[in-house]
Short mmCIF file of C-alpha atoms and ligand atoms in Angstrom, two decimals:
data_model
loop_
_atom_site.label_atom_id
_atom_site.label_comp_id
_atom_site.label_asym_id
_atom_site.label_seq_id
_atom_site.Cartn_x
_atom_site.Cartn_y
_atom_site.Cartn_z
CA MET J 16 12.30 16.89 -1.08
CA PRO J 17 15.04 14.40 -2.21
CA GLY J 18 14.04 10.81 -2.45
CA LEU J 19 14.06 8.56 0.63
CA ILE J 20 17.50 6.93 -0.02
CA GLU J 21 19.15 10.18 0.09
CA ARG J 22 17.02 11.36 3.05
CA TYR J 23 17.71 8.44 5.15
CA MET J 24 20.94 7.07 3.80
CA ASP J 25 22.42 6.58 7.22
CA ARG J 26 19.61 4.10 8.11
CA LEU J 27 19.42 2.33 4.77
CA PRO J 28 21.82 -0.26 3.15
CA PHE J 29 23.19 2.25 0.56
CA SER J 30 26.34 4.40 0.60
CA VAL J 31 27.40 7.66 -1.19
CA GLY J 32 28.23 6.71 -4.71
CA ASP J 33 25.78 3.83 -5.16
CA PRO J 34 23.49 4.23 -8.10
CA ILE J 35 20.26 5.58 -6.89
CA ILE J 36 17.05 5.09 -8.85
CA THR J 37 14.54 7.58 -7.59
CA LEU J 38 11.43 9.56 -8.38
CA ASP J 39 11.58 11.58 -5.09
CA GLU J 40 9.29 9.22 -3.39
CA GLY J 41 8.30 9.49 0.25
CA SER J 42 7.69 12.70 2.29
CA THR J 43 3.94 12.10 1.85
CA PRO J 44 1.25 14.19 3.73
CA LEU J 45 0.10 13.07 7.21
CA VAL J 46 -3.23 14.86 7.57
CA HIS J 47 -5.39 15.10 10.59
CA ALA J 48 -8.95 13.68 10.10
CA PRO J 49 -11.33 15.71 12.22
CA ARG J 50 -14.59 13.79 11.27
CA LEU J 51 -13.19 10.42 11.62
CA SER J 52 -11.58 11.46 14.91
CA ALA J 53 -14.97 12.51 16.21
CA ARG J 54 -16.54 9.28 14.97
CA VAL J 55 -14.19 6.98 16.70
CA GLY J 56 -13.25 9.10 19.73
CA ALA J 57 -9.61 9.27 19.08
CA GLU J 58 -7.11 11.67 17.47
CA VAL J 59 -6.71 10.12 14.00
CA TRP J 60 -4.12 10.95 11.38
CA LEU J 61 -4.03 9.63 7.84
CA LYS J 62 -0.77 8.88 6.00
CA LEU J 63 -1.40 9.66 2.43
CA GLU J 64 0.77 7.10 0.61
CA GLY J 65 -1.26 7.65 -2.50
CA ALA J 66 0.78 10.79 -2.81
CA ASN J 67 3.85 8.84 -3.79
CA PRO J 68 5.03 9.16 -7.52
CA THR J 69 3.11 6.19 -8.87
CA GLY J 70 0.26 6.48 -6.36
CA SER J 71 1.11 3.90 -3.77
CA PHE J 72 3.48 3.10 -0.93
CA LYS J 73 5.22 0.59 -3.15
CA ASP J 74 7.50 3.31 -4.46
CA ARG J 75 9.34 3.43 -1.05
CA GLY J 76 10.32 -0.17 -1.42
CA MET J 77 10.88 -0.05 -5.08
CA THR J 78 13.43 2.77 -5.06
CA CYS J 79 15.54 0.59 -2.76
CA ALA J 80 14.91 -2.80 -4.53
CA VAL J 81 15.60 -1.46 -7.98
CA SER J 82 18.60 0.58 -6.90
CA ALA J 83 20.13 -2.45 -5.34
CA ALA J 84 19.37 -4.62 -8.26
CA VAL J 85 21.14 -2.07 -10.59
CA ARG J 86 24.07 -1.94 -8.16
CA ASP J 87 24.32 -5.75 -8.55
CA GLY J 88 24.35 -5.46 -12.28
CA ALA J 89 20.76 -6.69 -12.96
CA GLN J 90 19.33 -6.19 -16.42
CA ALA J 91 15.83 -7.21 -15.54
CA VAL J 92 13.48 -7.16 -12.43
CA ILE J 93 10.32 -9.22 -11.89
CA CYS J 94 7.44 -9.28 -9.51
CA ALA J 95 4.02 -10.96 -9.02
CA SER J 96 1.45 -8.37 -8.18
CA THR J 97 -2.15 -7.45 -7.45
CA GLY J 98 -1.33 -4.17 -9.30
CA ASN J 99 0.47 -1.54 -7.24
CA THR J 100 3.82 -3.39 -7.06
CA ALA J 101 3.68 -3.87 -10.86
CA ALA J 102 3.05 -0.10 -11.48
CA ALA J 103 5.97 0.86 -9.20
CA LEU J 104 8.22 -1.87 -10.74
CA ALA J 105 7.44 -0.63 -14.16
CA ALA J 106 8.08 2.97 -13.40
CA TYR J 107 11.43 2.39 -11.54
CA ALA J 108 12.68 -0.21 -14.09
CA ALA J 109 11.86 2.44 -16.84
CA ARG J 110 13.86 5.00 -14.79
CA ALA J 111 16.76 2.64 -14.48
CA GLY J 112 16.65 1.59 -18.19
CA ILE J 113 16.33 -2.11 -17.39
CA ARG J 114 13.63 -4.66 -18.27
CA GLY J 115 10.59 -4.92 -16.08
CA VAL J 116 8.38 -8.05 -16.01
CA VAL J 117 5.18 -8.39 -13.97
CA ILE J 118 2.91 -11.38 -13.39
CA VAL J 119 -0.65 -10.50 -12.49
CA PRO J 120 -3.91 -12.32 -11.89
CA GLU J 121 -5.94 -11.86 -15.05
CA GLY J 122 -8.81 -9.59 -14.76
CA LYS J 123 -8.20 -8.95 -11.12
CA ILE J 124 -6.04 -5.78 -11.04
CA ALA J 125 -7.41 -2.26 -11.17
CA MET J 126 -7.48 -0.37 -14.47
CA GLY J 127 -5.15 2.51 -13.35
CA LYS J 128 -2.49 0.08 -12.30
CA LEU J 129 -2.64 -1.90 -15.55
CA ALA J 130 -2.43 1.32 -17.49
CA GLN J 131 0.59 2.32 -15.52
CA ALA J 132 2.48 -0.91 -15.92
CA LEU J 133 1.92 -1.00 -19.67
CA MET J 134 2.59 2.73 -20.26
CA HIS J 135 6.03 2.35 -18.49
CA GLY J 136 6.85 -0.41 -20.86
CA ALA J 137 6.89 -3.47 -18.65
CA GLN J 138 5.98 -6.83 -19.91
CA VAL J 139 2.67 -7.67 -18.28
CA VAL J 140 1.85 -11.37 -18.08
CA ALA J 141 -1.68 -12.11 -16.85
CA ILE J 142 -2.21 -15.58 -15.48
CA ASN J 143 -5.39 -17.52 -14.96
CA GLY J 144 -4.63 -17.84 -11.27
CA ASN J 145 -4.29 -15.64 -8.11
CA PHE J 146 -1.55 -13.68 -6.61
CA ASP J 147 -0.32 -16.49 -4.49
CA ARG J 148 0.25 -18.67 -7.58
CA ALA J 149 1.98 -15.71 -9.40
CA LEU J 150 4.39 -15.30 -6.48
CA GLU J 151 5.27 -18.98 -6.56
CA LEU J 152 5.97 -18.73 -10.29
CA VAL J 153 8.13 -15.55 -10.00
CA ARG J 154 10.14 -17.11 -7.13
CA THR J 155 10.89 -19.97 -9.31
CA VAL J 156 11.76 -17.88 -12.38
CA ALA J 157 14.02 -15.72 -10.28
CA ALA J 158 15.88 -18.79 -8.91
CA ARG J 159 16.48 -20.12 -12.43
CA HIS J 160 17.43 -16.92 -14.35
CA PRO J 161 19.37 -13.76 -13.77
CA ILE J 162 16.24 -11.68 -13.07
CA ALA J 163 16.00 -9.89 -9.71
CA LEU J 164 12.94 -10.54 -7.64
CA VAL J 165 11.55 -7.27 -6.24
CA ASN J 166 8.43 -8.59 -4.29
CA SER J 167 8.48 -7.86 -0.57
CA VAL J 168 10.34 -11.14 0.11
CA ASN J 169 13.26 -8.95 -1.11
CA ASP J 170 14.54 -7.27 2.02
CA PHE J 171 15.40 -4.03 0.27
CA ARG J 172 11.62 -3.56 -0.10
CA ILE J 173 11.12 -3.62 3.60
CA GLU J 174 14.15 -1.39 4.11
CA GLY J 175 12.55 1.18 1.89
CA GLN J 176 9.03 0.90 3.26
CA LYS J 177 10.20 1.26 6.91
CA THR J 178 10.85 4.94 6.13
CA ALA J 179 7.06 5.70 6.35
CA ALA J 180 7.31 4.82 9.96
CA TYR J 181 10.21 7.35 10.37
CA GLU J 182 8.09 10.10 8.81
CA ILE J 183 5.05 9.36 11.02
CA ALA J 184 7.24 9.25 14.14
CA GLU J 185 9.01 12.50 13.13
CA ALA J 186 5.75 14.23 12.67
CA LEU J 187 3.82 13.02 15.62
CA GLY J 188 6.34 12.00 18.19
CA GLU J 189 4.08 9.98 20.42
CA LEU J 190 1.67 7.40 18.69
CA ASP J 191 -0.48 4.86 20.44
CA ALA J 192 -1.60 2.79 17.45
CA LEU J 193 -1.16 2.30 13.79
CA CYS J 194 -3.92 0.84 11.54
CA ILE J 195 -2.75 -0.73 8.36
CA PRO J 196 -4.25 -2.93 5.63
CA VAL J 197 -2.54 -6.35 5.25
CA GLY J 198 -2.21 -8.28 2.15
CA ASN J 199 1.30 -10.03 1.55
CA ALA J 200 2.22 -8.55 4.90
CA GLY J 201 5.34 -6.80 3.80
CA ASN J 202 4.25 -3.26 4.84
CA ILE J 203 3.23 -3.99 8.46
CA THR J 204 6.62 -5.82 8.76
CA ALA J 205 8.38 -2.75 7.38
CA TYR J 206 6.54 -0.25 9.66
CA TRP J 207 7.30 -2.38 12.71
CA ARG J 208 10.98 -2.45 11.84
CA GLY J 209 11.05 1.30 11.20
CA PHE J 210 9.37 2.09 14.47
CA GLY J 211 11.55 -0.38 16.39
CA GLU J 212 14.68 1.35 15.04
CA LEU J 213 13.44 4.54 16.73
CA GLY J 214 12.26 3.01 19.90
CA VAL J 215 8.67 3.81 19.25
CA ARG J 216 6.25 1.11 19.90
CA PRO J 217 2.64 1.83 18.82
CA ARG J 218 0.12 -0.90 18.96
CA MET J 219 0.04 -2.46 15.43
CA PHE J 220 -3.37 -3.28 14.17
CA GLY J 221 -3.54 -5.15 10.83
CA PHE J 222 -6.81 -5.40 8.86
CA GLN J 223 -7.64 -7.93 6.13
CA ALA J 224 -10.59 -8.25 3.80
CA ALA J 225 -12.94 -10.96 5.28
CA GLY J 226 -12.74 -13.01 2.11
CA ALA J 227 -8.92 -12.89 2.18
CA ALA J 228 -8.14 -13.14 5.78
CA PRO J 229 -5.49 -15.96 6.28
CA LEU J 230 -3.92 -14.19 9.23
CA VAL J 231 -7.23 -13.87 11.12
CA ARG J 232 -8.21 -17.50 10.33
CA GLY J 233 -4.75 -18.79 11.07
CA ALA J 234 -4.56 -20.76 7.92
CA PRO J 235 -4.04 -19.97 4.15
CA VAL J 236 -7.10 -19.11 2.03
CA ALA J 237 -7.11 -21.12 -1.18
CA ALA J 238 -9.39 -18.86 -3.08
CA PRO J 239 -9.36 -15.32 -1.72
CA GLU J 240 -12.05 -12.94 -2.75
CA THR J 241 -12.65 -9.24 -2.01
CA ILE J 242 -13.58 -6.02 -3.87
CA ALA J 243 -10.23 -4.69 -2.44
CA SER J 244 -8.20 -6.33 -5.23
CA ALA J 245 -4.89 -5.16 -3.94
CA ILE J 246 -5.16 -7.28 -0.83
CA ARG J 247 -6.74 -10.36 -2.57
CA ILE J 248 -4.02 -12.58 -1.16
CA GLY J 249 -4.50 -15.94 0.54
CA LYS J 250 -0.90 -16.89 1.56
CA PRO J 251 1.15 -13.86 2.81
CA ALA J 252 4.84 -14.20 2.36
CA ARG J 253 5.62 -12.30 5.56
CA TRP J 254 3.21 -14.18 7.67
CA GLU J 255 5.37 -14.71 10.72
CA GLN J 256 6.87 -11.27 10.80
CA ALA J 257 3.39 -9.59 10.55
CA MET J 258 2.10 -11.84 13.42
CA ASP J 259 5.13 -11.03 15.50
CA ALA J 260 4.60 -7.24 15.01
CA MET J 261 1.02 -7.48 16.08
CA THR J 262 1.72 -9.72 19.06
CA ALA J 263 4.88 -8.04 20.35
CA SER J 264 3.13 -4.57 20.10
CA HIS J 265 -0.03 -5.82 21.80
CA GLY J 266 -2.14 -5.03 18.71
CA GLY J 267 -4.09 -7.46 16.66
CA VAL J 268 -5.38 -8.64 13.30
CA HIS J 269 -9.07 -8.40 12.25
CA ALA J 270 -11.20 -8.92 9.32
CA VAL J 271 -13.39 -6.21 7.60
CA SER J 272 -16.18 -7.10 5.24
CA ASP J 273 -16.29 -5.58 1.72
CA GLU J 274 -19.35 -3.60 2.88
CA GLN J 275 -17.30 -2.13 5.78
CA ILE J 276 -14.43 -1.29 3.34
CA LEU J 277 -16.73 0.43 0.91
CA ALA J 278 -18.38 2.41 3.67
CA ALA J 279 -15.02 3.57 4.97
CA TYR J 280 -13.88 4.35 1.35
CA ALA J 281 -17.00 6.64 0.84
CA PHE J 282 -16.68 8.18 4.27
CA LEU J 283 -13.04 9.19 3.70
CA ALA J 284 -13.87 10.63 0.28
CA ARG J 285 -17.00 12.64 1.39
CA GLU J 286 -16.11 13.59 4.86
CA GLU J 287 -12.38 13.96 4.85
CA GLY J 288 -11.79 14.87 1.10
CA VAL J 289 -9.40 11.95 0.86
CA PHE J 290 -9.75 9.46 -2.00
CA CYS J 291 -7.90 6.26 -1.39
CA GLU J 292 -8.44 2.93 -3.06
CA PRO J 293 -10.60 0.26 -1.54
CA ALA J 294 -7.73 -1.80 -0.01
CA SER J 295 -6.47 1.24 1.82
CA ALA J 296 -9.84 1.98 3.26
CA ALA J 297 -9.52 -1.44 5.16
CA SER J 298 -7.36 0.44 7.71
CA VAL J 299 -10.15 2.85 8.50
CA ALA J 300 -12.90 0.32 8.23
CA GLY J 301 -10.93 -1.63 10.82
CA LEU J 302 -10.52 1.27 13.07
CA ILE J 303 -14.29 2.01 12.82
CA ALA J 304 -15.45 -1.60 13.37
CA HIS J 305 -12.91 -2.98 15.80
CA GLY J 306 -11.20 0.18 17.48
CA ALA J 307 -7.60 0.42 18.27
CA GLY J 308 -7.37 -0.87 21.73
CA GLY J 309 -8.47 2.51 23.39
CA ALA J 310 -5.53 4.32 21.70
CA ARG J 311 -5.61 8.19 21.99
CA ARG J 312 -3.62 8.97 18.94
CA VAL J 313 -3.83 6.74 15.80
CA ALA J 314 -2.37 6.82 12.44
CA CYS J 315 -4.12 4.99 9.58
CA VAL J 316 -2.11 4.16 6.53
CA LEU J 317 -3.92 4.84 3.25
CA THR J 318 -1.65 2.84 1.06
CA GLY J 319 -2.80 3.75 -2.46
CA HIS J 320 -4.71 6.59 -4.43
CA GLY J 321 -8.35 6.26 -5.27
CA LEU J 322 -7.58 7.12 -8.94
CA LYS J 323 -6.03 3.59 -9.30
CA ASP J 324 -9.39 2.05 -9.30
CA PRO J 325 -11.97 4.30 -11.07
CA ASP J 326 -14.17 1.26 -11.88
CA THR J 327 -14.93 0.56 -8.22
CA ALA J 328 -15.47 4.21 -7.42
CA LEU J 329 -17.98 4.76 -10.19
CA ALA J 330 -19.80 1.62 -9.48
CA HIS J 331 -20.54 2.88 -5.96
CA VAL J 332 -21.64 6.44 -6.46
CA GLY J 333 -24.55 8.27 -8.18
CA GLY J 334 -24.20 9.21 -11.88
CA VAL J 335 -23.75 12.66 -13.48
CA ILE J 336 -26.72 14.81 -14.18
CA PRO J 337 -27.43 15.34 -17.87
CA CYS J 338 -28.33 18.91 -18.69
CA ALA J 339 -28.79 21.16 -21.84
CA PRO J 340 -26.14 23.80 -22.09
CA GLU J 341 -28.73 26.62 -21.12
CA LEU J 342 -28.66 28.86 -18.12
CA ALA J 343 -32.32 28.29 -17.18
CA MET J 344 -31.86 24.58 -17.27
CA ILE J 345 -28.62 24.74 -15.24
CA GLU J 346 -30.33 26.87 -12.64
CA ARG J 347 -33.24 24.50 -12.32
CA VAL J 348 -30.90 21.59 -11.77
CA ILE J 349 -28.62 23.21 -9.22
CA LEU J 350 -31.19 25.49 -7.33
CA GLY J 351 -33.98 22.92 -7.36
C1 AN7 S 423 -3.04 -0.32 -1.92
O1 AN7 S 423 0.91 -4.82 -5.49
O2 AN7 S 423 0.65 -7.05 -2.91
O3 AN7 S 423 0.67 -6.21 3.17
O4 AN7 S 423 1.15 -6.82 -5.54
O5 AN7 S 423 -1.52 -2.34 -3.12
O6 AN7 S 423 2.59 -5.15 2.12
O7 AN7 S 423 1.20 -6.80 0.77
C2 AN7 S 423 -0.21 -4.79 -2.98
C3 AN7 S 423 -0.50 -4.67 -1.66
C4 AN7 S 423 -2.24 -2.60 0.77
C5 AN7 S 423 -0.98 -4.63 1.16
N1 AN7 S 423 -2.67 -1.56 0.08
O8 AN7 S 423 0.37 -4.46 1.59
C6 AN7 S 423 0.92 -5.86 -4.95
C7 AN7 S 423 0.47 -5.99 -3.50
C8 AN7 S 423 -2.55 -1.48 -1.20
C9 AN7 S 423 -1.73 -2.54 -1.76
C10 AN7 S 423 -1.53 -3.57 0.34
C11 AN7 S 423 -1.25 -3.58 -1.05
P1 AN7 S 423 1.19 -5.74 1.88
#
């Protein structure tokens, strides 16, 4: 499939002849989840955004943000990130042949994401502070220097990410509810815009990690904490728009504990064969814990691939079984 700017050019702020920086993102699988469906008593579909080129939904926004930056003559792009935006920025900047700079909270981004950002040649700056502080800093840097800001405060990011809603609506037609993790609140804003453009109005349920749940509390969280490092965000930039999406659609926002997130993460891997990262599992943890308002057909957005964060995976499963390279020993181990 061609990239999403080409697929949806009539509904995106691009024209034929514009420079397009793409890795053929989008067109991700939407798979039925039979065991999860049975467990929650609804027809549940999983949107596997980890199947994007860099392993997360951020590619949808980044193809648009970087293409627009190149169209405007930018020589450099910058973002604050909990990891996935950094990886996507780095890949698309590399593809565009421009400089990429990312500011991340030191020691708080998953290993796979860090490896990606570095491999793609971005400058990775680690601050002794959280995502919210990093976002403040990049906003100031971008205001003072000719460096394009590509966090989801940039509307091209929202434009690109809204295409995931198109894909779900095209595949399912009717949809009663969408369950989605919420961090900086760009993605829920994007889905609501995408559905709105099609006249589809699923109830929007956003889920935050309990230790980083400003929208649930109704106030910023100064020191957000969660095992789901991607959504360790205390002051979402798209706060009002996210609340508007949930209120206008008669959905809601709820918190899920790290234990609930890890349980959903393991359930998806073992029961559905789907390995997502912990932040992504917040959507399913939320559906299991809070339901989706009695919805019959539900889509859960699994925003990033499990391979992004091997440390968290390995810390929560049993180890390997050591064995001598002998048939008898192997048989004893596997046959009991
Ligand atoms: C896997 O990369 O904010 O509510 O800097 O990586 O649109 O912020 C990541 C966010 C959900 C939350 N799932 O989306 C970043 C960053 C995963 C994520 C979210 C993120 P938003």
